XYZ file of C-alpha atoms in Angstrom:
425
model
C -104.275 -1.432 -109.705
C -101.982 1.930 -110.559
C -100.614 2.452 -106.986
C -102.069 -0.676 -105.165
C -99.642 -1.283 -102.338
C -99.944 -4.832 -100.757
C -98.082 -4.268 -97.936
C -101.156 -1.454 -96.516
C -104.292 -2.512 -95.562
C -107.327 -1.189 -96.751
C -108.337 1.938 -94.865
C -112.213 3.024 -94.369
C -112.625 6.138 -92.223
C -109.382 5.116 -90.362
C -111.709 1.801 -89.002
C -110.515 -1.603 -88.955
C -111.429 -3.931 -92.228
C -113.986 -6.197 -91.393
C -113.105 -9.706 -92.536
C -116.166 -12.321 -93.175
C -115.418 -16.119 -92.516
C -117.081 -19.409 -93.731
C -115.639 -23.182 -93.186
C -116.329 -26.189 -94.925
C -115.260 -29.297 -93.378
C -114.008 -31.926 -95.953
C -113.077 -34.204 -93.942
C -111.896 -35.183 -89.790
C -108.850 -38.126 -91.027
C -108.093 -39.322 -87.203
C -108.862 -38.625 -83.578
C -106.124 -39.163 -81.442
C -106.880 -40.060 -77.459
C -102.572 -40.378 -77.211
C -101.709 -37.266 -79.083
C -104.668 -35.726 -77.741
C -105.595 -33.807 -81.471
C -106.818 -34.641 -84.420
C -106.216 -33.933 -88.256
C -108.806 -32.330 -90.241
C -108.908 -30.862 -94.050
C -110.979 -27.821 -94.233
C -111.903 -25.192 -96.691
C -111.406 -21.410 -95.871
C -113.035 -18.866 -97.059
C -112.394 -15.093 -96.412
C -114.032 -12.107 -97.376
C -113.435 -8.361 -97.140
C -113.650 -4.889 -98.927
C -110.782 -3.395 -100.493
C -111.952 0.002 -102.429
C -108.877 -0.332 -103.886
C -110.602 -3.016 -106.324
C -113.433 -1.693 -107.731
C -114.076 -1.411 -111.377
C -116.683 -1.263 -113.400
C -119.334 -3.998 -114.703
C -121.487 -6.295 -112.965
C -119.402 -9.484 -112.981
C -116.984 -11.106 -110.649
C -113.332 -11.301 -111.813
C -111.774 -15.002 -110.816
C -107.942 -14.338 -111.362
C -105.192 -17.094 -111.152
C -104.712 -18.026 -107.377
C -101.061 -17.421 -108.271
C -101.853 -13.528 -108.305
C -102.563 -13.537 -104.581
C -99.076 -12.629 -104.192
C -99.872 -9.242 -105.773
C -102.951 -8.442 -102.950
C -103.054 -8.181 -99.087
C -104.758 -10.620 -98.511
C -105.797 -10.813 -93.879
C -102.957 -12.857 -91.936
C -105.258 -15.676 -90.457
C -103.967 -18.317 -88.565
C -105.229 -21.433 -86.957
C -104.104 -21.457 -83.128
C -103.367 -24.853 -81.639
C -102.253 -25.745 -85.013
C -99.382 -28.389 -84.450
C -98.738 -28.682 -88.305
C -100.910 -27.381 -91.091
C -100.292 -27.634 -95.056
C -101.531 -25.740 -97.948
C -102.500 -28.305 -100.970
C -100.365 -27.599 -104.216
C -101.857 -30.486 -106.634
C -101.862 -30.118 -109.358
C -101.228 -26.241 -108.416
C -101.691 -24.199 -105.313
C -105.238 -24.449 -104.292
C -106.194 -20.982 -103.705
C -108.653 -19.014 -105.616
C -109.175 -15.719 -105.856
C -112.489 -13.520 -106.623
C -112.945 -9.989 -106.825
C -116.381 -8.754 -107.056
C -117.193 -5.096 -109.019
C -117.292 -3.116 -105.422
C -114.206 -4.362 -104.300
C -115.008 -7.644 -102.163
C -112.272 -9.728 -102.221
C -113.303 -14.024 -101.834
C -110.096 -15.769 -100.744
C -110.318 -19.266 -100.334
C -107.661 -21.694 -99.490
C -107.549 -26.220 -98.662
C -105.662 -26.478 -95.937
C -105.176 -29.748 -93.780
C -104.049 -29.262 -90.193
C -103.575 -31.111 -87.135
C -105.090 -29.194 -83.840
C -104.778 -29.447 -80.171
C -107.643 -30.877 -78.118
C -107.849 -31.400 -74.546
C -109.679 -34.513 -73.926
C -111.383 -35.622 -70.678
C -110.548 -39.332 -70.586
C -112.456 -40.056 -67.195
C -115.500 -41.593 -68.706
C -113.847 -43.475 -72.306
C -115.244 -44.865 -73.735
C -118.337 -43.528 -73.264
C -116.998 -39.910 -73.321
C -117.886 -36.781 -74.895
C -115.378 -34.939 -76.365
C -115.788 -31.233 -77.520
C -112.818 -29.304 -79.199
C -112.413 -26.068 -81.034
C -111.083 -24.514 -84.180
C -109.694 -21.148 -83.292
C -108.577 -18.543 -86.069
C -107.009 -15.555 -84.782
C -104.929 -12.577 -86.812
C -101.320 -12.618 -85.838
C -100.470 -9.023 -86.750
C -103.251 -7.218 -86.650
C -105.294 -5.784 -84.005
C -108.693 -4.807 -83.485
C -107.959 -1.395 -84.606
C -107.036 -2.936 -87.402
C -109.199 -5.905 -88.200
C -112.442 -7.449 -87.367
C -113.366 -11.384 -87.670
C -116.847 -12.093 -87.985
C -118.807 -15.263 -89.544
C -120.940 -14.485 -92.716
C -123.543 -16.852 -91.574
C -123.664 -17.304 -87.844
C -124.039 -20.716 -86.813
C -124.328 -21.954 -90.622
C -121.146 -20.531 -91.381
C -119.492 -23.815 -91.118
C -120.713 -26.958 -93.742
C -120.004 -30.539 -94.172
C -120.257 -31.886 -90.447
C -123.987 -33.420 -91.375
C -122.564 -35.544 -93.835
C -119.120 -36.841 -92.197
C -118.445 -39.632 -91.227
C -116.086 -40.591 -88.812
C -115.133 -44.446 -87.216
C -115.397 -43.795 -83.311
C -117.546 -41.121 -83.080
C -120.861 -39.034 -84.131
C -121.178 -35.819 -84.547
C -123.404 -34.212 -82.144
C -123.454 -30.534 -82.002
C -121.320 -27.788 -82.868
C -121.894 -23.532 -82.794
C -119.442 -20.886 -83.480
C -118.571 -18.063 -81.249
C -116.675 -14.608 -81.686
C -113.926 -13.506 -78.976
C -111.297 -11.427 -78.526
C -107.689 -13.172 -78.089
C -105.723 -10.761 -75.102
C -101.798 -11.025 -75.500
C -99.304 -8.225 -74.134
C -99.089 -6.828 -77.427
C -102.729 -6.041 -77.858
C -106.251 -7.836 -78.043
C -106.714 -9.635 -81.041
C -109.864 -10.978 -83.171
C -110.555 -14.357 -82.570
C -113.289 -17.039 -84.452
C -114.066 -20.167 -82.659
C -115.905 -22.994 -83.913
C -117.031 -25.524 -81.212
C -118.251 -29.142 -82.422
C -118.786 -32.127 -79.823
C -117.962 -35.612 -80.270
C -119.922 -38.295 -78.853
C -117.832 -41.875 -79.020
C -119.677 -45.075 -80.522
C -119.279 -47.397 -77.545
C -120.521 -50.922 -79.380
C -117.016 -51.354 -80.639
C -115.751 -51.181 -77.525
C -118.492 -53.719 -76.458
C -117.746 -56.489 -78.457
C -114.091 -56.100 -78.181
C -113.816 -55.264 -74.402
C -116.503 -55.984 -72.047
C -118.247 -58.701 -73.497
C -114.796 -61.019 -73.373
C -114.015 -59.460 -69.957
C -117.614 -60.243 -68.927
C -117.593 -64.066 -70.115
C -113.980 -64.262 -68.466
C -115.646 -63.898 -65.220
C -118.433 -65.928 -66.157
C -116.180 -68.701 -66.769
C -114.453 -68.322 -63.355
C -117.800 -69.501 -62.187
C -117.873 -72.712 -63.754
C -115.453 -74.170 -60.831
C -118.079 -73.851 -58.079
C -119.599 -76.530 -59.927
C -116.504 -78.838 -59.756
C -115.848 -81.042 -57.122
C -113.375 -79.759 -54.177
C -111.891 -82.490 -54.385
C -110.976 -82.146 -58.097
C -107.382 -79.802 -57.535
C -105.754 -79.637 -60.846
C -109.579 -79.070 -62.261
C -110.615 -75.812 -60.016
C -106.581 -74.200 -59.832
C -106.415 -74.282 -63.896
C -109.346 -72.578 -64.549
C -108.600 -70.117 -61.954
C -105.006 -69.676 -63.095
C -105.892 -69.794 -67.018
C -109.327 -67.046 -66.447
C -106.545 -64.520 -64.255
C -103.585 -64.528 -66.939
C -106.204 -64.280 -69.489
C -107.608 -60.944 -67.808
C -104.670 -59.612 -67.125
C -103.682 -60.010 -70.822
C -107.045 -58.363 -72.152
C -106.274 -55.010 -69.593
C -102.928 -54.782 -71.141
C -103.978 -54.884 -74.637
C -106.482 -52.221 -73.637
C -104.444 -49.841 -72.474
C -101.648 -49.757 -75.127
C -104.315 -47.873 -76.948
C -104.229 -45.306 -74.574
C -102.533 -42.444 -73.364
C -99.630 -43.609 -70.800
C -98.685 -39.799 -69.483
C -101.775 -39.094 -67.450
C -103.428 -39.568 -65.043
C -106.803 -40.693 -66.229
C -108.802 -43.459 -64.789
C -111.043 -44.256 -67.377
C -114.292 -46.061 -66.760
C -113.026 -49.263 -69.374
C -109.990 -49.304 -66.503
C -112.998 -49.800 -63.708
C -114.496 -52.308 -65.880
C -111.733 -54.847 -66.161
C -110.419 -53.980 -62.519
C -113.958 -55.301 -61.220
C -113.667 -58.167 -63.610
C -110.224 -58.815 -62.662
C -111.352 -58.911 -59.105
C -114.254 -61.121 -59.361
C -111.875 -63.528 -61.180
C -109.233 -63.536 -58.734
C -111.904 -63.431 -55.680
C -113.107 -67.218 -57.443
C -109.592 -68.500 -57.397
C -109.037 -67.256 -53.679
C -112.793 -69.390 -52.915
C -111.043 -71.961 -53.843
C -108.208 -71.466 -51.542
C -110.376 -70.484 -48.477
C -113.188 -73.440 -49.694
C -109.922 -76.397 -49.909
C -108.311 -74.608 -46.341
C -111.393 -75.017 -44.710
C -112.182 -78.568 -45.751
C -108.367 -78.985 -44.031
C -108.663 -77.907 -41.166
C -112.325 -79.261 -40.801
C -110.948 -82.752 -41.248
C -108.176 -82.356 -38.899
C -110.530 -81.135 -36.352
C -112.751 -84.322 -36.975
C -109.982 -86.640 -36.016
C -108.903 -84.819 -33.252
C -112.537 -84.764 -31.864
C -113.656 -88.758 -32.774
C -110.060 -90.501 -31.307
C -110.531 -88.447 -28.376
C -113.387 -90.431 -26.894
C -112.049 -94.154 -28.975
C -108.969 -93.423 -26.827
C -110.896 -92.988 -23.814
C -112.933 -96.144 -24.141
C -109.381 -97.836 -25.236
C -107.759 -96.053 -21.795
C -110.863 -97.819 -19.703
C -110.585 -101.140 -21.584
C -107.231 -101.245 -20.452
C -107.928 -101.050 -17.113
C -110.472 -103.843 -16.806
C -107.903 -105.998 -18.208
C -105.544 -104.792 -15.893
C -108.128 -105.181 -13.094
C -108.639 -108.803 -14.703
C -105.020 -110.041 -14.408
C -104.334 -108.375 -11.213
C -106.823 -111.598 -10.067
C -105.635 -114.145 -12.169
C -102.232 -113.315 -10.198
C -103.667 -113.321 -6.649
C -105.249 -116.450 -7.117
C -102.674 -118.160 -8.320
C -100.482 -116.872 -5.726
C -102.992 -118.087 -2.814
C -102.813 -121.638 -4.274
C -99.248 -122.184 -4.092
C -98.771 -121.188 -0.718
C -101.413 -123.477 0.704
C -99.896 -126.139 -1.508
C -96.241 -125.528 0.502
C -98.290 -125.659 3.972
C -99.602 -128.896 2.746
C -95.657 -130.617 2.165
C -93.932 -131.729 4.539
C -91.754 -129.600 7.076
C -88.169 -131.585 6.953
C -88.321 -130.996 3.263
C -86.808 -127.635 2.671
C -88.596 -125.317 0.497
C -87.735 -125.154 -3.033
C -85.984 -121.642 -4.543
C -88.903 -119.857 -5.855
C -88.494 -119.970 -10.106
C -88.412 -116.724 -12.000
C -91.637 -117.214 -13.167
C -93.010 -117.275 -9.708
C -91.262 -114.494 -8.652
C -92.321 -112.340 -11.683
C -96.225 -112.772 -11.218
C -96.259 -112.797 -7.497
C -97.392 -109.288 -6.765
C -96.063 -109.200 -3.106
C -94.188 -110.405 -0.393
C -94.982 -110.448 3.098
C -91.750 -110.589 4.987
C -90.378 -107.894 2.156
C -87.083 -110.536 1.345
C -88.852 -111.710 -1.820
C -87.638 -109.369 -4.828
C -90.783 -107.020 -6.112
C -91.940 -107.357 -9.530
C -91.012 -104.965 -12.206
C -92.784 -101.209 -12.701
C -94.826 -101.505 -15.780
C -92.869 -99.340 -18.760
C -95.058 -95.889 -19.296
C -97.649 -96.005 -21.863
C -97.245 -94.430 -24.919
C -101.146 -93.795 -24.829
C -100.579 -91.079 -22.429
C -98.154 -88.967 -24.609
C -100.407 -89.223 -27.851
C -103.638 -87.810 -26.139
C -101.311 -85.210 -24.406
C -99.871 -84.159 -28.420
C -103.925 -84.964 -29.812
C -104.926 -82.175 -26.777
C -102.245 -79.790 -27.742
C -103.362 -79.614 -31.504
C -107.095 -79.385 -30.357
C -106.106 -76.326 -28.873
C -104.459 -74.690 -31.780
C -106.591 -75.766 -34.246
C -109.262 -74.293 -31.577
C -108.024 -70.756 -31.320
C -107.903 -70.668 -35.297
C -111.389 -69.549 -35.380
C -111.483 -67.102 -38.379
C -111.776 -69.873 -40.541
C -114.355 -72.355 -38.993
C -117.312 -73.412 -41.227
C -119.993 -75.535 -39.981
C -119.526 -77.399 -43.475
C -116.885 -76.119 -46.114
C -118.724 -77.979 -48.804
C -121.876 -75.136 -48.675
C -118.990 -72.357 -49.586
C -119.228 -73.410 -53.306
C -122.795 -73.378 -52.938
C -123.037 -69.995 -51.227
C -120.543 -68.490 -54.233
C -122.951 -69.996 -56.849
C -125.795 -67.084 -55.697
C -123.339 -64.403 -53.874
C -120.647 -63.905 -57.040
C -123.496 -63.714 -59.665
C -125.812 -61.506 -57.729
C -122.838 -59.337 -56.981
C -121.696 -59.009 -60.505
C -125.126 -57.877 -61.856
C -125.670 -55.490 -58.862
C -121.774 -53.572 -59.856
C -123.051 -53.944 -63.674
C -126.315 -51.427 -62.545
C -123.957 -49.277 -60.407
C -121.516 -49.014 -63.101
C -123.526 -48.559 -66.293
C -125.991 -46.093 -64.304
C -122.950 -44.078 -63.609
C -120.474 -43.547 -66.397
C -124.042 -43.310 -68.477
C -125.979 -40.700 -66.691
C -123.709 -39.098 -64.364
């Protein structure tokens, strides 16, 4: 250790030092879809040469992880590191081991909190892969190399983790080069893929969701006529839904611009819900205006037959009149002449329908009926009610039946398009 400077690297042939890796993963704490990262403790271990070190015998030296200070030891860092720690319970928790050639074995427990960009578009039936990069911050590749011992095996503990959301599904390391303006650096990645356990989200999301529209379908079997009935469970199975997407979503990262297939889910429940409660509308509507058009057809022809009733009893006391008249002027003929004809009474005048030398006063014009103006206003809505043809239905009562086959078929068919999608596409 006479003349050991820590502040030099170790030189071989004026080449870089070659620096081994190995990780062993203790533990992945949480996953964050908001903070898009996720905290993990890890063990690293670095090795590399420092002729500096040798001495004699055929046993490793462990030394006091406090003694690190005294060696140069590579500057490693972890790159979309937001916040990293080293352990210090019950001391520092490095250790130190110098072999008899002068291998150095530098391990340290460090728990960090990484970047990793998630693609939200399929959650929650999404695969997520991110990285562990370790890059030197000072050193160059004229200066250092990073390489794992052991390849692919370099990096433990993954087959035996267990995590709440997600499995494990692959993971490979590579070996890059990191290019900055100040040089290229070495650069370790380790890759692992994370494959979300969707049954959670099953019985907490789209099984509810799935029964709320169910239940929207009980009111096709309730009467039309039942209002208060068909409106609540339309009005209780909407506010419901909209209350399950909101709780969804304040899981969930707000800042971008993700639609996520559980957001497709409860927008196509949401719809079918809202689509019974319009039936409803269009079903009760229909039944209006199918009514209205009833009485406006049926009265038309009662008033006709009332409008030719009238006239035969018109026709019938026009003759009762006549007659009479006749027999009171041969009666007069019949008195005799010195005896000066009575004033005709009011009640004469008033039937008598005519006279023939035009001095007798004429009877009364008839007041106008009011029959005419009602079948004038019953015409006038026929019309209306007439051009309004978006809406006729032979009979509004089959629309409930029609919704019992057409909303469940429906629903099953976007089910297939929808699980066929987000799970194989």
């Amino acid at each position: 250790m006479k003349g050991y400077n820590k502040y030099l690297r170790p030189f071989f042939d004026n080449g870089p030092v070659t620096v081994g890796m190995s990780l062993d993963i203790a533990s992945i704490d949480t996953i964050s879809e908001i903070n898009m990262d996720y905290t993990a403790t890890i063990f690293l271990r670095q090795r590399w040469t420092d002729e500096r070190l040798v001495f004699e015998g055929n046993k490793s030296l462990s030394l006091d992880g406090r003694l690190v200070e005294l060696l140069w030891v590579p500057d490693t860092f972890i790159v979309d590191s937001k916040k990293s720690f080293l352990h210090d319970i019950t001391v520092e928790n490095r250790l130190i081991r110098i072999f008899p050639n002068g291998t150095v074995l530098y391990a340290l427990r460090i728990t960090t909190t990484v970047a990793c960009n998630m693609d939200l578009t399929k959650y929650p039936m999404d695969k997520q892969t991110c990285t562990l990069q370790l890059e030197s911050w000072g050193y160059n590749i004229n200066d250092v190399m990073f390489y794992w011992t052991r390849g692919n095996e370099s990096v433990s503990g993954l087959d035996t983790l267990q995590l709440a959301q997600y499995t494990v599904e692959d993971h490979y390391t590579s070996v890059s080069e990191a290019v900055y303006e100040t040089g290229n650096y070495p650069k370790l990645v380790f890759h692992f893929e994370l494959k979300r356990s969707i049954l959670y989200f099953i019985l907490e999301t789209y099984v509810p969701s799935s029964l709320l529209v169910v239940l929207s379908w009980v009111s096709f079997w309730i009467s039309l006529s039942s209002v208060p009935a068909r409106i609540c469970i339309g009005v209780t199975t909407v506010l419901t839904m909209t209350t399950l997407m909101m709780g969804a979503r304040t899981s969930l990262p707000n800042a971008n611009c993700f639609i996520k297939a559980i957001d497709v889910y409860l927008g196509i429940c949401f719809s079918f819900i809202f689509g019974a409660l319009i039936e409803y509308a269009v079903a009760h509507f229909c039944i209006l205006t199918h009514a209205d058009a009833h009485m406006l057809m049926v009265p038309w022809g009662t008033m006709a037959n009332y409008g030719h009733h009238l006239h035969d009893m018109d026709d019938e006391m026009n003759g009762i009149v006549t007659t009479i008249s006749t027999q009171s002027r041969a009666k007069r003929r019949k008195e005799p002449a010195a005896t000066p004809p009575s004033a005709p009474s009011s009640t004469e005048l008033a039937v008598r329908p005519s006279s023939p030398t035009g001095s007798e006063p004429k009877p009364e014009a008839p007041p106008p009926e009011p029959t005419n103006r009602c079948l004038v206003v019953l015409a006038t809505l026929r019309k209306i009610l007439g051009a309004i043809s978006f809406c006729h239905v032979e009979n509004p009562y089959h629309i409930d039946n029609y919704s019992r086959v057409s909303f469940p078929l429906s629903f099953v068919i976007v089910n297939l398009l929808y699980w066929t999608y987000y799970l194989y596409f």
